[in-house]
mmCIF file of C-alpha atoms in Angstrom:
data_model
loop_
_atom_site.group_PDB
_atom_site.id
_atom_site.type_symbol
_atom_site.label_atom_id
_atom_site.label_comp_id
_atom_site.label_asym_id
_atom_site.label_seq_id
_atom_site.Cartn_x
_atom_site.Cartn_y
_atom_site.Cartn_z
ATOM 1 C CA UNK A 1 0.000 0.000 0.000
ATOM 2 C CA UNK A 2 2.778 2.424 0.935
ATOM 3 C CA UNK A 3 4.634 1.600 -2.286
ATOM 4 C CA UNK A 4 1.493 2.406 -4.287
ATOM 5 C CA UNK A 5 1.128 5.737 -2.516
ATOM 6 C CA UNK A 6 4.725 6.657 -3.204
ATOM 7 C CA UNK A 7 4.334 5.767 -6.873
ATOM 8 C CA UNK A 8 1.189 7.895 -7.058
ATOM 9 C CA UNK A 9 3.062 10.832 -5.543
ATOM 10 C CA UNK A 10 5.825 10.465 -8.116
ATOM 11 C CA UNK A 11 3.267 10.575 -10.916
ATOM 12 C CA UNK A 12 1.597 13.606 -9.365
ATOM 13 C CA UNK A 13 4.870 15.481 -9.021
ATOM 14 C CA UNK A 14 5.720 14.604 -12.601
ATOM 15 C CA UNK A 15 2.328 15.855 -13.787
ATOM 16 C CA UNK A 16 2.739 19.141 -11.892
ATOM 17 C CA UNK A 17 6.174 19.625 -13.449
ATOM 18 C CA UNK A 18 4.846 18.925 -16.955
ATOM 19 C CA UNK A 19 1.953 21.344 -16.473
ATOM 20 C CA UNK A 20 4.352 23.998 -15.191
ATOM 21 C CA UNK A 21 6.615 23.480 -18.203
ATOM 22 C CA UNK A 22 3.615 23.749 -20.505
ATOM 23 C CA UNK A 23 2.615 27.025 -18.925
ATOM 24 C CA UNK A 24 6.138 28.393 -19.187
ATOM 25 C CA UNK A 25 6.368 27.437 -22.874
ATOM 26 C CA UNK A 26 3.094 29.239 -23.613
ATOM 27 C CA UNK A 27 4.113 32.280 -21.592
ATOM 28 C CA UNK A 28 7.506 32.455 -23.294
ATOM 29 C CA UNK A 29 5.883 32.202 -26.703
ATOM 30 C CA UNK A 30 3.394 35.035 -26.314
ATOM 31 C CA UNK A 31 5.252 37.171 -28.836
ATOM 32 C CA UNK A 32 6.348 34.268 -31.036
ATOM 33 C CA UNK A 33 4.971 33.688 -34.517
ATOM 34 C CA UNK A 34 4.305 29.982 -33.918
ATOM 35 C CA UNK A 35 1.941 30.738 -31.064
ATOM 36 C CA UNK A 36 0.235 33.479 -33.062
ATOM 37 C CA UNK A 37 -0.360 31.031 -35.897
ATOM 38 C CA UNK A 38 -1.668 28.448 -33.452
ATOM 39 C CA UNK A 39 -4.120 30.938 -31.946
ATOM 40 C CA UNK A 40 -5.311 32.103 -35.348
ATOM 41 C CA UNK A 41 -5.894 28.592 -36.704
ATOM 42 C CA UNK A 42 -7.645 27.179 -33.654
ATOM 43 C CA UNK A 43 -9.576 30.374 -33.030
ATOM 44 C CA UNK A 44 -10.755 30.583 -36.638
ATOM 45 C CA UNK A 45 -11.876 26.949 -36.582
ATOM 46 C CA UNK A 46 -13.935 27.490 -33.440
ATOM 47 C CA UNK A 47 -15.382 30.790 -34.669
ATOM 48 C CA UNK A 48 -16.418 29.207 -37.971
ATOM 49 C CA UNK A 49 -19.217 27.269 -36.264
ATOM 50 C CA UNK A 50 -20.778 30.306 -34.645
ATOM 51 C CA UNK A 51 -24.537 30.683 -34.895
ATOM 52 C CA UNK A 52 -27.262 32.241 -32.821
ATOM 53 C CA UNK A 53 -28.241 29.040 -31.056
ATOM 54 C CA UNK A 54 -24.683 28.044 -30.117
ATOM 55 C CA UNK A 55 -23.936 31.569 -28.956
ATOM 56 C CA UNK A 56 -26.870 31.449 -26.526
ATOM 57 C CA UNK A 57 -25.651 28.107 -25.187
ATOM 58 C CA UNK A 58 -22.062 29.374 -24.899
ATOM 59 C CA UNK A 59 -23.185 32.449 -22.989
ATOM 60 C CA UNK A 60 -25.062 30.238 -20.544
ATOM 61 C CA UNK A 61 -22.239 27.741 -20.077
ATOM 62 C CA UNK A 62 -19.604 30.427 -19.608
ATOM 63 C CA UNK A 63 -21.638 31.811 -16.688
ATOM 64 C CA UNK A 64 -20.748 28.640 -14.789
ATOM 65 C CA UNK A 65 -17.181 29.931 -14.649
ATOM 66 C CA UNK A 66 -18.091 33.302 -13.150
ATOM 67 C CA UNK A 67 -16.943 34.105 -9.615
ATOM 68 C CA UNK A 68 -20.556 34.577 -8.489
ATOM 69 C CA UNK A 69 -21.439 31.074 -9.677
ATOM 70 C CA UNK A 70 -18.342 29.652 -8.003
ATOM 71 C CA UNK A 71 -19.390 31.285 -4.738
ATOM 72 C CA UNK A 72 -22.901 29.809 -4.915
ATOM 73 C CA UNK A 73 -21.608 26.332 -5.765
ATOM 74 C CA UNK A 74 -19.021 26.582 -2.996
ATOM 75 C CA UNK A 75 -21.651 27.367 -0.360
ATOM 76 C CA UNK A 76 -23.773 24.388 -1.440
ATOM 77 C CA UNK A 77 -20.822 21.987 -1.570
ATOM 78 C CA UNK A 78 -19.394 23.290 1.709
ATOM 79 C CA UNK A 79 -22.710 22.679 3.492
ATOM 80 C CA UNK A 80 -22.789 19.100 2.226
ATOM 81 C CA UNK A 81 -19.149 18.508 3.177
ATOM 82 C CA UNK A 82 -19.618 19.951 6.659
ATOM 83 C CA UNK A 83 -23.094 18.746 7.592
ATOM 84 C CA UNK A 84 -23.370 15.397 5.793
ATOM 85 C CA UNK A 85 -19.805 14.158 5.416
ATOM 86 C CA UNK A 86 -18.175 16.017 8.358
ATOM 87 C CA UNK A 87 -15.133 17.023 6.306
ATOM 88 C CA UNK A 88 -13.922 20.351 7.649
ATOM 89 C CA UNK A 89 -10.353 19.929 6.410
ATOM 90 C CA UNK A 90 -11.437 19.244 2.838
ATOM 91 C CA UNK A 91 -13.794 22.230 2.943
ATOM 92 C CA UNK A 92 -10.941 24.457 4.065
ATOM 93 C CA UNK A 93 -8.711 23.195 1.240
ATOM 94 C CA UNK A 94 -11.472 23.972 -1.267
ATOM 95 C CA UNK A 95 -11.910 27.486 0.114
ATOM 96 C CA UNK A 96 -8.219 28.364 0.317
ATOM 97 C CA UNK A 97 -7.481 26.780 -3.060
ATOM 98 C CA UNK A 98 -10.269 28.645 -4.843
ATOM 99 C CA UNK A 99 -9.247 32.006 -3.389
ATOM 100 C CA UNK A 100 -5.632 31.232 -4.288
ATOM 101 C CA UNK A 101 -6.617 30.335 -7.864
ATOM 102 C CA UNK A 102 -8.434 33.649 -8.390
ATOM 103 C CA UNK A 103 -5.621 35.620 -6.748
ATOM 104 C CA UNK A 104 -2.913 33.832 -8.742
ATOM 105 C CA UNK A 105 -4.791 34.382 -11.982
ATOM 106 C CA UNK A 106 -5.150 38.097 -11.288
ATOM 107 C CA UNK A 107 -1.445 38.316 -10.476
ATOM 108 C CA UNK A 108 -0.406 36.454 -13.626
ATOM 109 C CA UNK A 109 -2.606 38.619 -15.842
ATOM 110 C CA UNK A 110 -0.965 41.685 -14.336
ATOM 111 C CA UNK A 111 2.465 40.297 -15.174
ATOM 112 C CA UNK A 112 1.826 39.392 -18.823
ATOM 113 C CA UNK A 113 -0.705 42.147 -19.653
ATOM 114 C CA UNK A 114 -1.870 40.451 -22.836
ATOM 115 C CA UNK A 115 -4.693 42.284 -24.595
ATOM 116 C CA UNK A 116 -7.859 40.337 -25.329
ATOM 117 C CA UNK A 117 -8.850 39.322 -28.885
ATOM 118 C CA UNK A 118 -10.824 41.825 -30.944
ATOM 119 C CA UNK A 119 -13.289 39.344 -32.484
ATOM 120 C CA UNK A 120 -15.450 39.037 -29.371
ATOM 121 C CA UNK A 121 -19.165 38.368 -28.922
ATOM 122 C CA UNK A 122 -19.372 39.508 -25.304
ATOM 123 C CA UNK A 123 -17.493 42.245 -23.497
ATOM 124 C CA UNK A 124 -14.970 41.322 -20.799
ATOM 125 C CA UNK A 125 -12.558 43.584 -18.975
ATOM 126 C CA UNK A 126 -9.036 42.865 -17.771
ATOM 127 C CA UNK A 127 -6.166 41.127 -19.484
ATOM 128 C CA UNK A 128 -6.280 37.865 -21.407
ATOM 129 C CA UNK A 129 -3.417 35.565 -20.320
ATOM 130 C CA UNK A 130 -4.076 33.169 -18.702
ATOM 131 C CA UNK A 131 -7.827 32.581 -18.909
ATOM 132 C CA UNK A 132 -9.411 32.998 -15.485
ATOM 133 C CA UNK A 133 -12.402 30.852 -16.411
ATOM 134 C CA UNK A 134 -10.189 27.978 -17.567
ATOM 135 C CA UNK A 135 -7.789 28.257 -14.652
ATOM 136 C CA UNK A 136 -10.273 28.615 -11.803
ATOM 137 C CA UNK A 137 -12.863 26.242 -13.262
ATOM 138 C CA UNK A 138 -10.332 23.465 -13.832
ATOM 139 C CA UNK A 139 -9.262 23.793 -10.217
ATOM 140 C CA UNK A 140 -12.607 24.496 -8.551
ATOM 141 C CA UNK A 141 -14.839 22.048 -10.394
ATOM 142 C CA UNK A 142 -12.016 19.528 -10.526
ATOM 143 C CA UNK A 143 -11.709 19.528 -6.741
ATOM 144 C CA UNK A 144 -15.473 19.644 -6.197
ATOM 145 C CA UNK A 145 -15.870 16.650 -8.506
ATOM 146 C CA UNK A 146 -13.129 14.746 -6.686
ATOM 147 C CA UNK A 147 -14.625 15.463 -3.247
ATOM 148 C CA UNK A 148 -18.039 14.268 -4.377
ATOM 149 C CA UNK A 149 -16.575 11.185 -6.059
ATOM 150 C CA UNK A 150 -14.593 9.964 -3.043
ATOM 151 C CA UNK A 151 -17.734 10.182 -0.922
ATOM 152 C CA UNK A 152 -20.087 8.347 -3.288
ATOM 153 C CA UNK A 153 -17.823 5.873 -5.124
ATOM 154 C CA UNK A 154 -18.597 3.023 -2.679
ATOM 155 C CA UNK A 155 -22.307 3.839 -2.419
ATOM 156 C CA UNK A 156 -23.439 4.654 -5.960
ATOM 157 C CA UNK A 157 -22.941 2.355 -8.928
ATOM 158 C CA UNK A 158 -22.819 5.295 -11.335
ATOM 159 C CA UNK A 159 -20.167 7.201 -9.381
ATOM 160 C CA UNK A 160 -17.943 7.107 -12.475
ATOM 161 C CA UNK A 161 -20.256 9.726 -13.962
ATOM 162 C CA UNK A 162 -18.942 12.327 -11.507
ATOM 163 C CA UNK A 163 -15.379 12.614 -12.916
ATOM 164 C CA UNK A 164 -16.714 12.200 -16.460
ATOM 165 C CA UNK A 165 -19.230 15.035 -16.114
ATOM 166 C CA UNK A 166 -16.636 17.146 -14.324
ATOM 167 C CA UNK A 167 -14.255 16.815 -17.264
ATOM 168 C CA UNK A 168 -17.030 17.703 -19.718
ATOM 169 C CA UNK A 169 -17.985 20.753 -17.659
ATOM 170 C CA UNK A 170 -14.422 22.074 -17.463
ATOM 171 C CA UNK A 171 -13.847 21.482 -21.174
ATOM 172 C CA UNK A 172 -17.141 23.169 -22.064
ATOM 173 C CA UNK A 173 -16.456 26.276 -19.980
ATOM 174 C CA UNK A 174 -12.959 26.536 -21.438
ATOM 175 C CA UNK A 175 -14.177 26.136 -25.013
ATOM 176 C CA UNK A 176 -16.775 28.886 -24.610
ATOM 177 C CA UNK A 177 -14.026 31.386 -23.888
ATOM 178 C CA UNK A 178 -12.554 30.755 -27.334
ATOM 179 C CA UNK A 179 -15.960 30.588 -29.022
ATOM 180 C CA UNK A 180 -17.059 33.897 -27.512
ATOM 181 C CA UNK A 181 -13.800 35.497 -28.620
ATOM 182 C CA UNK A 182 -12.754 36.724 -25.187
ATOM 183 C CA UNK A 183 -9.619 34.564 -25.053
ATOM 184 C CA UNK A 184 -7.031 33.158 -27.402
ATOM 185 C CA UNK A 185 -6.664 29.358 -27.390
ATOM 186 C CA UNK A 186 -3.238 29.737 -25.746
ATOM 187 C CA UNK A 187 -4.860 31.706 -22.916
ATOM 188 C CA UNK A 188 -7.180 28.799 -22.256
ATOM 189 C CA UNK A 189 -4.416 26.183 -22.418
ATOM 190 C CA UNK A 190 -2.286 28.203 -20.004
ATOM 191 C CA UNK A 191 -5.244 28.523 -17.651
ATOM 192 C CA UNK A 192 -5.872 24.790 -17.745
ATOM 193 C CA UNK A 193 -2.191 24.099 -17.061
ATOM 194 C CA UNK A 194 -2.032 26.452 -14.083
ATOM 195 C CA UNK A 195 -5.371 25.308 -12.693
ATOM 196 C CA UNK A 196 -4.445 21.663 -13.181
ATOM 197 C CA UNK A 197 -1.174 22.076 -11.313
ATOM 198 C CA UNK A 198 -2.929 23.763 -8.388
ATOM 199 C CA UNK A 199 -5.572 21.035 -8.414
ATOM 200 C CA UNK A 200 -2.971 18.284 -8.120
ATOM 201 C CA UNK A 201 -1.346 20.037 -5.160
ATOM 202 C CA UNK A 202 -4.694 20.342 -3.391
ATOM 203 C CA UNK A 203 -5.601 16.728 -4.166
ATOM 204 C CA UNK A 204 -2.456 15.727 -2.305
ATOM 205 C CA UNK A 205 -3.572 17.859 0.651
ATOM 206 C CA UNK A 206 -7.052 16.312 0.606
ATOM 207 C CA UNK A 207 -5.680 12.761 0.538
ATOM 208 C CA UNK A 208 -3.294 13.565 3.384
ATOM 209 C CA UNK A 209 -6.201 14.852 5.463
ATOM 210 C CA UNK A 210 -8.179 11.698 4.687
ATOM 211 C CA UNK A 211 -5.312 9.402 5.655
ATOM 212 C CA UNK A 212 -4.772 11.215 8.949
ATOM 213 C CA UNK A 213 -8.482 11.028 9.731
ATOM 214 C CA UNK A 214 -8.506 7.305 8.976
ATOM 215 C CA UNK A 215 -5.427 6.839 11.150
ATOM 216 C CA UNK A 216 -7.032 8.634 14.095
ATOM 217 C CA UNK A 217 -10.249 6.684 13.677
ATOM 218 C CA UNK A 218 -8.324 3.433 13.557
ATOM 219 C CA UNK A 219 -6.432 4.325 16.740
ATOM 220 C CA UNK A 220 -9.641 5.125 18.572
ATOM 221 C CA UNK A 221 -11.286 1.878 17.500
ATOM 222 C CA UNK A 222 -8.203 -0.137 18.418
ATOM 223 C CA UNK A 223 -8.040 1.563 21.805
ATOM 224 C CA UNK A 224 -11.703 0.859 22.472
ATOM 225 C CA UNK A 225 -11.334 -2.768 21.496
ATOM 226 C CA UNK A 226 -8.242 -3.124 23.674
ATOM 227 C CA UNK A 227 -9.985 -1.555 26.665
ATOM 228 C CA UNK A 228 -13.031 -3.789 26.197
ATOM 229 C CA UNK A 229 -10.782 -6.841 25.988
ATOM 230 C CA UNK A 230 -9.120 -5.933 29.291
ATOM 231 C CA UNK A 231 -12.472 -5.604 31.041
ATOM 232 C CA UNK A 232 -13.613 -8.975 29.684
ATOM 233 C CA UNK A 233 -10.531 -10.610 31.067
#
């Protein structure tokens, strides 16, 4: 069991490093022609399918990545975590991580100061790189999905739907930012990389909290059984 945990940590560290490298490559290439060509080609392909119906859907989906929506979802999830599953530590990780994701995104945008695309369908203020919707949503909904999954995976036969729907939600929110013309594709990829790295770090924290809770619970049960055994004797 311990060997499996160590191997998992190695993979997680490797994934964080790869995501960080990906972000750095995108950031370093902001003024490069190859990245400009990439943004133009992907952006044009996404924009080519624009129509009134899809635009209405995109505007609705992108609202799920707004800070107001995140706050509402957080309150609901936090109440479930605290009242039903008694997981204060996990709730705190979700809160701190989400605030950190928004703060980090604001800081990064201030560093790179990339102007937003001009072919937009909705008006957004602030800088473009990295995408706040992609970064915060990949972290926030990723962690929310994980917290729900670990609590229902042994009780619900369709628990596999939770990570699947979470991935679809994150991808959909991210794609709407390109479709609506408020972000370049590279903005979205950078946001996903940064948000993914932060998510992996917080997943480690959540698992550590869970292991410590299980350890304490095991100690209490063992102590109770030992005490009962002494009385019986």
